């Protein structure tokens, strides 16, 4: 089951690090988590949220195994999670004008350990950069999202553009993952309000995913 990002991160509220020393440099008496994505499959639950250190964390719960809190190593203001063609979870994280991805490494699951730091655990690949198109006056990524799964997976970013003394507008960028995922392509300009621009990006990603699926069926 996939829940929309940026809902209350209830699964993380009672999570505490192993020790105060490991939790530095941020305080542990008030832990704030931002957004939650939950994916359940084969008796395993993977929850994701942005932790108090500003990085995406993975909370793993599986029957018969002690729950684990794992860092992905991805700094994020916004993130999305999906499955790739091999069935592995992929986290897409946006921070400022940087977009990165990290892929779950199932073979490393037996080495799970509870680490409270911003370095990626062995369960997650080294963060890889996704390159944005050259968009004039782009100042940040407002939100990142993905649509589809496997061979039909597309990732998109909503870029905020701001010129001096002019109202902000948005640019939409997207790419198929993983074949073309390293380089996102500019797909559309949007002068709508933030909410409408965001829904426009979601519709475009859904259209791209559906088009990829139809092309595969016809082939």
CSV table of N, CA and C in Angstrom, one decimal, residues 61-163:
chain,number,residue,atom,x,y,z
A,61,UNK,N,9.7,-2.7,9.2
A,61,UNK,CA,9.0,-3.6,10.2
A,61,UNK,C,8.7,-4.9,9.4
A,62,UNK,N,9.1,-6.0,10.0
A,62,UNK,CA,8.9,-7.3,9.3
A,62,UNK,C,8.6,-8.3,10.4
A,63,UNK,N,7.7,-9.2,10.2
A,63,UNK,CA,7.4,-10.2,11.2
A,63,UNK,C,8.6,-11.1,11.5
A,64,UNK,N,8.9,-11.3,12.8
A,64,UNK,CA,10.0,-12.1,13.2
A,64,UNK,C,11.3,-11.4,13.3
A,65,UNK,N,11.4,-10.2,12.9
A,65,UNK,CA,12.6,-9.4,12.8
A,65,UNK,C,12.4,-8.1,13.6
A,66,UNK,N,13.4,-7.7,14.4
A,66,UNK,CA,13.3,-6.5,15.2
A,66,UNK,C,13.2,-5.3,14.2
A,67,UNK,N,12.3,-4.4,14.5
A,67,UNK,CA,12.2,-3.2,13.6
A,67,UNK,C,13.5,-2.4,13.5
A,68,UNK,N,13.8,-1.9,12.4
A,68,UNK,CA,15.0,-1.2,12.1
A,68,UNK,C,14.8,0.2,11.6
A,69,UNK,N,15.6,1.2,12.1
A,69,UNK,CA,15.5,2.5,11.6
A,69,UNK,C,16.8,2.8,10.8
A,70,UNK,N,16.7,3.0,9.5
A,70,UNK,CA,17.9,3.1,8.6
A,70,UNK,C,18.0,4.4,7.9
A,71,UNK,N,19.1,5.0,7.8
A,71,UNK,CA,19.3,6.2,7.0
A,71,UNK,C,19.5,5.9,5.5
A,72,UNK,N,18.9,6.7,4.6
A,72,UNK,CA,19.2,6.5,3.2
A,72,UNK,C,20.3,7.4,2.7
A,73,UNK,N,20.7,8.4,3.6
A,73,UNK,CA,21.8,9.3,3.2
A,73,UNK,C,21.3,10.4,2.3
A,74,UNK,N,20.0,10.5,2.1
A,74,UNK,CA,19.4,11.5,1.1
A,74,UNK,C,18.9,12.8,1.9
A,75,UNK,N,19.5,13.9,1.7
A,75,UNK,CA,19.0,15.1,2.2
A,75,UNK,C,17.7,15.5,1.4
A,76,UNK,N,16.7,16.0,2.1
A,76,UNK,CA,15.4,16.2,1.4
A,76,UNK,C,14.5,17.3,2.0
A,77,UNK,N,13.9,18.1,1.1
A,77,UNK,CA,12.8,18.9,1.5
A,77,UNK,C,11.5,18.2,1.0
A,78,UNK,N,11.6,17.3,0.0
A,78,UNK,CA,10.5,16.6,-0.5
A,78,UNK,C,11.1,15.3,-1.0
A,79,UNK,N,10.2,14.2,-1.0
A,79,UNK,CA,10.7,12.9,-1.5
A,79,UNK,C,9.5,12.1,-2.0
A,80,UNK,N,9.8,11.1,-2.8
A,80,UNK,CA,8.9,10.1,-3.2
A,80,UNK,C,9.5,8.7,-3.3
A,81,UNK,N,8.7,7.7,-3.3
A,81,UNK,CA,9.2,6.3,-3.2
A,81,UNK,C,8.4,5.5,-4.3
A,82,UNK,N,9.1,4.6,-5.0
A,82,UNK,CA,8.4,3.7,-5.9
A,82,UNK,C,9.3,2.5,-6.1
A,83,UNK,N,8.8,1.5,-6.9
A,83,UNK,CA,9.5,0.3,-7.2
A,83,UNK,C,10.0,0.3,-8.6
A,84,UNK,N,11.3,-0.2,-8.8
A,84,UNK,CA,11.8,-0.2,-10.1
A,84,UNK,C,11.5,-1.5,-10.8
A,85,UNK,N,12.2,-1.7,-11.9
A,85,UNK,CA,11.9,-2.9,-12.8
A,85,UNK,C,12.2,-4.2,-12.1
A,86,UNK,N,13.2,-4.2,-11.2
A,86,UNK,CA,13.6,-5.4,-10.4
A,86,UNK,C,12.8,-5.5,-9.1
A,87,UNK,N,11.9,-4.7,-8.9
A,87,UNK,CA,11.1,-4.8,-7.7
A,87,UNK,C,11.7,-4.1,-6.5
A,88,UNK,N,12.8,-3.4,-6.7
A,88,UNK,CA,13.5,-2.7,-5.5
A,88,UNK,C,12.9,-1.4,-5.3
A,89,UNK,N,12.9,-1.0,-4.0
A,89,UNK,CA,12.4,0.4,-3.7
A,89,UNK,C,13.4,1.4,-4.1
A,90,UNK,N,12.9,2.5,-4.6
A,90,UNK,CA,13.8,3.7,-5.0
A,90,UNK,C,13.2,4.9,-4.3
A,91,UNK,N,14.1,5.6,-3.6
A,91,UNK,CA,13.7,6.9,-3.0
A,91,UNK,C,14.3,8.0,-3.9
A,92,UNK,N,13.4,9.0,-4.3
A,92,UNK,CA,13.8,10.2,-5.0
A,92,UNK,C,13.7,11.3,-4.0
A,93,UNK,N,14.7,12.1,-3.8
A,93,UNK,CA,14.7,13.1,-2.8
A,93,UNK,C,15.2,14.5,-3.4
A,94,UNK,N,14.5,15.5,-3.1
A,94,UNK,CA,14.8,16.9,-3.6
A,94,UNK,C,15.2,17.7,-2.5
A,95,UNK,N,16.3,18.5,-2.7
A,95,UNK,CA,16.8,19.4,-1.6
A,95,UNK,C,17.4,20.6,-2.4
A,96,UNK,N,16.7,21.8,-2.2
A,96,UNK,CA,17.1,22.9,-3.0
A,96,UNK,C,16.9,22.7,-4.4
A,97,UNK,N,18.0,22.8,-5.3
A,97,UNK,CA,17.9,22.5,-6.7
A,97,UNK,C,18.6,21.1,-7.0
A,98,UNK,N,18.8,20.3,-5.9
A,98,UNK,CA,19.5,19.0,-6.1
A,98,UNK,C,18.4,17.9,-6.0
A,99,UNK,N,18.5,17.0,-7.0
A,99,UNK,CA,17.6,15.8,-7.0
A,99,UNK,C,18.5,14.6,-7.0
A,100,UNK,N,18.3,13.7,-6.0
A,100,UNK,CA,19.1,12.4,-5.9
A,100,UNK,C,18.1,11.2,-5.8
A,101,UNK,N,18.7,10.1,-6.0
A,101,UNK,CA,18.0,8.8,-5.8
A,101,UNK,C,18.9,7.8,-5.1
A,102,UNK,N,18.2,6.9,-4.4
A,102,UNK,CA,19.0,5.8,-3.8
A,102,UNK,C,18.1,4.5,-3.9
A,103,UNK,N,18.7,3.4,-4.2
A,103,UNK,CA,18.0,2.2,-4.5
A,103,UNK,C,18.3,1.2,-3.4
A,104,UNK,N,17.2,0.5,-3.0
A,104,UNK,CA,17.3,-0.5,-1.9
A,104,UNK,C,18.1,-1.7,-2.4
A,105,UNK,N,19.0,-2.2,-1.6
A,105,UNK,CA,19.8,-3.4,-1.9
A,105,UNK,C,19.3,-4.6,-1.1
A,106,UNK,N,18.4,-5.4,-1.6
A,106,UNK,CA,17.8,-6.5,-0.9
A,106,UNK,C,18.8,-7.4,-0.3
A,107,UNK,N,19.9,-7.7,-1.1
A,107,UNK,CA,20.9,-8.6,-0.6
A,107,UNK,C,21.6,-8.2,0.7
A,108,UNK,N,21.5,-6.9,1.0
A,108,UNK,CA,22.1,-6.4,2.2
A,108,UNK,C,21.2,-6.4,3.4
A,109,UNK,N,20.0,-7.0,3.3
A,109,UNK,CA,19.0,-6.9,4.4
A,109,UNK,C,19.5,-7.7,5.6
A,110,UNK,N,20.3,-8.7,5.4
A,110,UNK,CA,20.8,-9.5,6.6
A,110,UNK,C,21.8,-8.7,7.4
A,111,UNK,N,22.3,-7.6,6.9
A,111,UNK,CA,23.2,-6.8,7.6
A,111,UNK,C,22.6,-5.6,8.3
A,112,UNK,N,21.3,-5.6,8.4
A,112,UNK,CA,20.6,-4.4,9.0
A,112,UNK,C,21.1,-4.1,10.3
A,113,UNK,N,21.4,-2.8,10.6
A,113,UNK,CA,21.7,-2.3,11.9
A,113,UNK,C,21.1,-1.0,12.1
A,114,UNK,N,20.9,-0.6,13.4
A,114,UNK,CA,20.2,0.6,13.7
A,114,UNK,C,21.3,1.7,13.9
A,115,UNK,N,21.4,2.5,12.9
A,115,UNK,CA,22.4,3.6,12.9
A,115,UNK,C,21.7,5.0,12.9
A,116,UNK,N,22.1,5.9,13.8
A,116,UNK,CA,21.5,7.2,13.9
A,116,UNK,C,22.5,8.2,13.4
A,117,UNK,N,22.6,8.3,12.1
A,117,UNK,CA,23.5,9.3,11.4
A,117,UNK,C,23.0,9.5,10.0
A,118,UNK,N,23.6,10.4,9.3
A,118,UNK,CA,23.1,10.8,8.0
A,118,UNK,C,23.8,10.0,6.9
A,119,UNK,N,24.7,9.1,7.2
A,119,UNK,CA,25.4,8.3,6.1
A,119,UNK,C,24.4,7.1,5.8
A,120,UNK,N,24.4,6.8,4.5
A,120,UNK,CA,23.5,5.7,4.1
A,120,UNK,C,23.9,4.3,4.7
A,121,UNK,N,22.9,3.5,5.1
A,121,UNK,CA,23.2,2.2,5.6
A,121,UNK,C,23.5,1.3,4.4
A,122,UNK,N,24.0,0.1,4.7
A,122,UNK,CA,24.4,-0.9,3.6
A,122,UNK,C,23.1,-1.3,2.9
A,123,UNK,N,22.0,-1.1,3.4
A,123,UNK,CA,20.7,-1.5,2.7
A,123,UNK,C,20.4,-0.6,1.5
A,124,UNK,N,21.0,0.6,1.5
A,124,UNK,CA,20.7,1.6,0.4
A,124,UNK,C,22.0,1.9,-0.4
A,125,UNK,N,21.8,2.1,-1.7
A,125,UNK,CA,22.9,2.4,-2.6
A,125,UNK,C,23.4,3.8,-2.3
A,126,UNK,N,24.6,4.1,-2.8
A,126,UNK,CA,25.2,5.4,-2.7
A,126,UNK,C,24.3,6.4,-3.4
A,127,UNK,N,23.9,7.5,-2.9
A,127,UNK,CA,23.0,8.4,-3.6
A,127,UNK,C,23.6,8.8,-4.9
A,128,UNK,N,22.7,8.8,-5.9
A,128,UNK,CA,23.1,9.2,-7.3
A,128,UNK,C,22.4,10.4,-7.7
A,129,UNK,N,23.1,11.3,-8.4
A,129,UNK,CA,22.5,12.6,-8.8
A,129,UNK,C,21.6,12.4,-10.1
A,130,UNK,N,20.5,13.1,-10.1
A,130,UNK,CA,19.6,13.2,-11.2
A,130,UNK,C,19.7,14.6,-11.7
A,131,UNK,N,20.1,14.8,-13.0
A,131,UNK,CA,20.4,16.1,-13.5
A,131,UNK,C,19.1,16.8,-14.0
A,132,UNK,N,18.9,18.0,-13.6
A,132,UNK,CA,17.8,18.8,-14.0
A,132,UNK,C,18.1,19.5,-15.3
A,133,UNK,N,17.0,19.8,-16.1
A,133,UNK,CA,17.3,20.6,-17.3
A,133,UNK,C,17.7,22.1,-16.9
A,134,UNK,N,18.3,22.8,-17.8
A,134,UNK,CA,18.7,24.2,-17.6
A,134,UNK,C,17.4,25.0,-17.7
A,135,UNK,N,17.0,25.5,-16.6
A,135,UNK,CA,15.8,26.4,-16.5
A,135,UNK,C,16.1,27.7,-15.9
A,136,UNK,N,16.0,28.8,-16.7
A,136,UNK,CA,16.3,30.1,-16.2
A,136,UNK,C,15.5,30.5,-14.9
A,137,UNK,N,16.2,31.1,-14.0
A,137,UNK,CA,15.6,31.6,-12.8
A,137,UNK,C,15.0,30.6,-11.8
A,138,UNK,N,15.4,29.3,-12.0
A,138,UNK,CA,15.0,28.3,-11.1
A,138,UNK,C,15.7,28.4,-9.8
A,139,UNK,N,14.9,28.4,-8.7
A,139,UNK,CA,15.5,28.6,-7.4
A,139,UNK,C,15.4,27.4,-6.5
A,140,UNK,N,14.4,26.5,-6.7
A,140,UNK,CA,14.3,25.4,-5.9
A,140,UNK,C,13.3,24.3,-6.5
A,141,UNK,N,13.3,23.1,-6.0
A,141,UNK,CA,12.4,22.1,-6.3
A,141,UNK,C,11.3,22.1,-5.3
A,142,UNK,N,10.0,22.4,-5.7
A,142,UNK,CA,8.9,22.5,-4.7
A,142,UNK,C,8.5,21.2,-4.3
A,143,UNK,N,8.5,20.2,-5.2
A,143,UNK,CA,8.0,18.9,-4.9
A,143,UNK,C,8.5,17.9,-5.9
A,144,UNK,N,8.8,16.7,-5.5
A,144,UNK,CA,9.2,15.6,-6.4
A,144,UNK,C,8.2,14.5,-6.3
A,145,UNK,N,7.9,13.8,-7.4
A,145,UNK,CA,6.9,12.7,-7.3
A,145,UNK,C,7.2,11.7,-8.4
A,146,UNK,N,6.6,10.5,-8.3
A,146,UNK,CA,6.8,9.5,-9.3
A,146,UNK,C,5.4,8.8,-9.6
A,147,UNK,N,5.4,8.2,-10.7
A,147,UNK,CA,4.1,7.6,-11.1
A,147,UNK,C,4.5,6.3,-11.9
A,148,UNK,N,3.6,5.3,-11.7
A,148,UNK,CA,3.9,4.0,-12.4
A,148,UNK,C,4.8,3.2,-11.5
A,149,UNK,N,5.3,2.0,-12.1
A,149,UNK,CA,6.2,1.2,-11.5
A,149,UNK,C,7.0,0.3,-12.5
A,150,UNK,N,8.1,-0.2,-12.1
A,150,UNK,CA,8.8,-1.1,-13.0
A,150,UNK,C,9.3,-0.3,-14.2
A,151,UNK,N,9.0,-0.9,-15.4
A,151,UNK,CA,9.4,-0.4,-16.7
A,151,UNK,C,8.7,0.9,-17.0
A,152,UNK,N,7.6,1.2,-16.3
A,152,UNK,CA,6.7,2.3,-16.6
A,152,UNK,C,6.9,3.5,-15.6
A,153,UNK,N,7.9,3.4,-14.8
A,153,UNK,CA,8.1,4.3,-13.7
A,153,UNK,C,8.7,5.6,-14.3
A,154,UNK,N,8.0,6.8,-13.9
A,154,UNK,CA,8.5,8.1,-14.3
A,154,UNK,C,8.6,8.9,-13.0
A,155,UNK,N,9.7,9.7,-13.0
A,155,UNK,CA,9.9,10.6,-11.9
A,155,UNK,C,9.8,12.1,-12.4
A,156,UNK,N,9.2,13.0,-11.6
A,156,UNK,CA,9.1,14.3,-12.0
A,156,UNK,C,9.4,15.3,-10.9
A,157,UNK,N,9.7,16.5,-11.3
A,157,UNK,CA,10.0,17.6,-10.3
A,157,UNK,C,9.3,18.9,-10.7
A,158,UNK,N,8.8,19.5,-9.7
A,158,UNK,CA,8.1,20.8,-9.9
A,158,UNK,C,9.1,21.9,-9.5
A,159,UNK,N,9.6,22.7,-10.4
A,159,UNK,CA,10.6,23.6,-10.2
A,159,UNK,C,10.0,25.0,-10.0
A,160,UNK,N,10.5,25.7,-8.9
A,160,UNK,CA,10.0,27.1,-8.7
A,160,UNK,C,11.0,28.0,-9.4
A,161,UNK,N,10.4,28.9,-10.2
A,161,UNK,CA,11.2,30.0,-10.9
A,161,UNK,C,10.8,31.3,-10.4
A,162,UNK,N,11.8,32.2,-10.1
A,162,UNK,CA,11.5,33.5,-9.5
A,162,UNK,C,12.4,34.5,-10.1
A,163,UNK,N,11.8,35.5,-10.8
A,163,UNK,CA,12.5,36.6,-11.4
A,163,UNK,C,12.3,37.8,-10.5
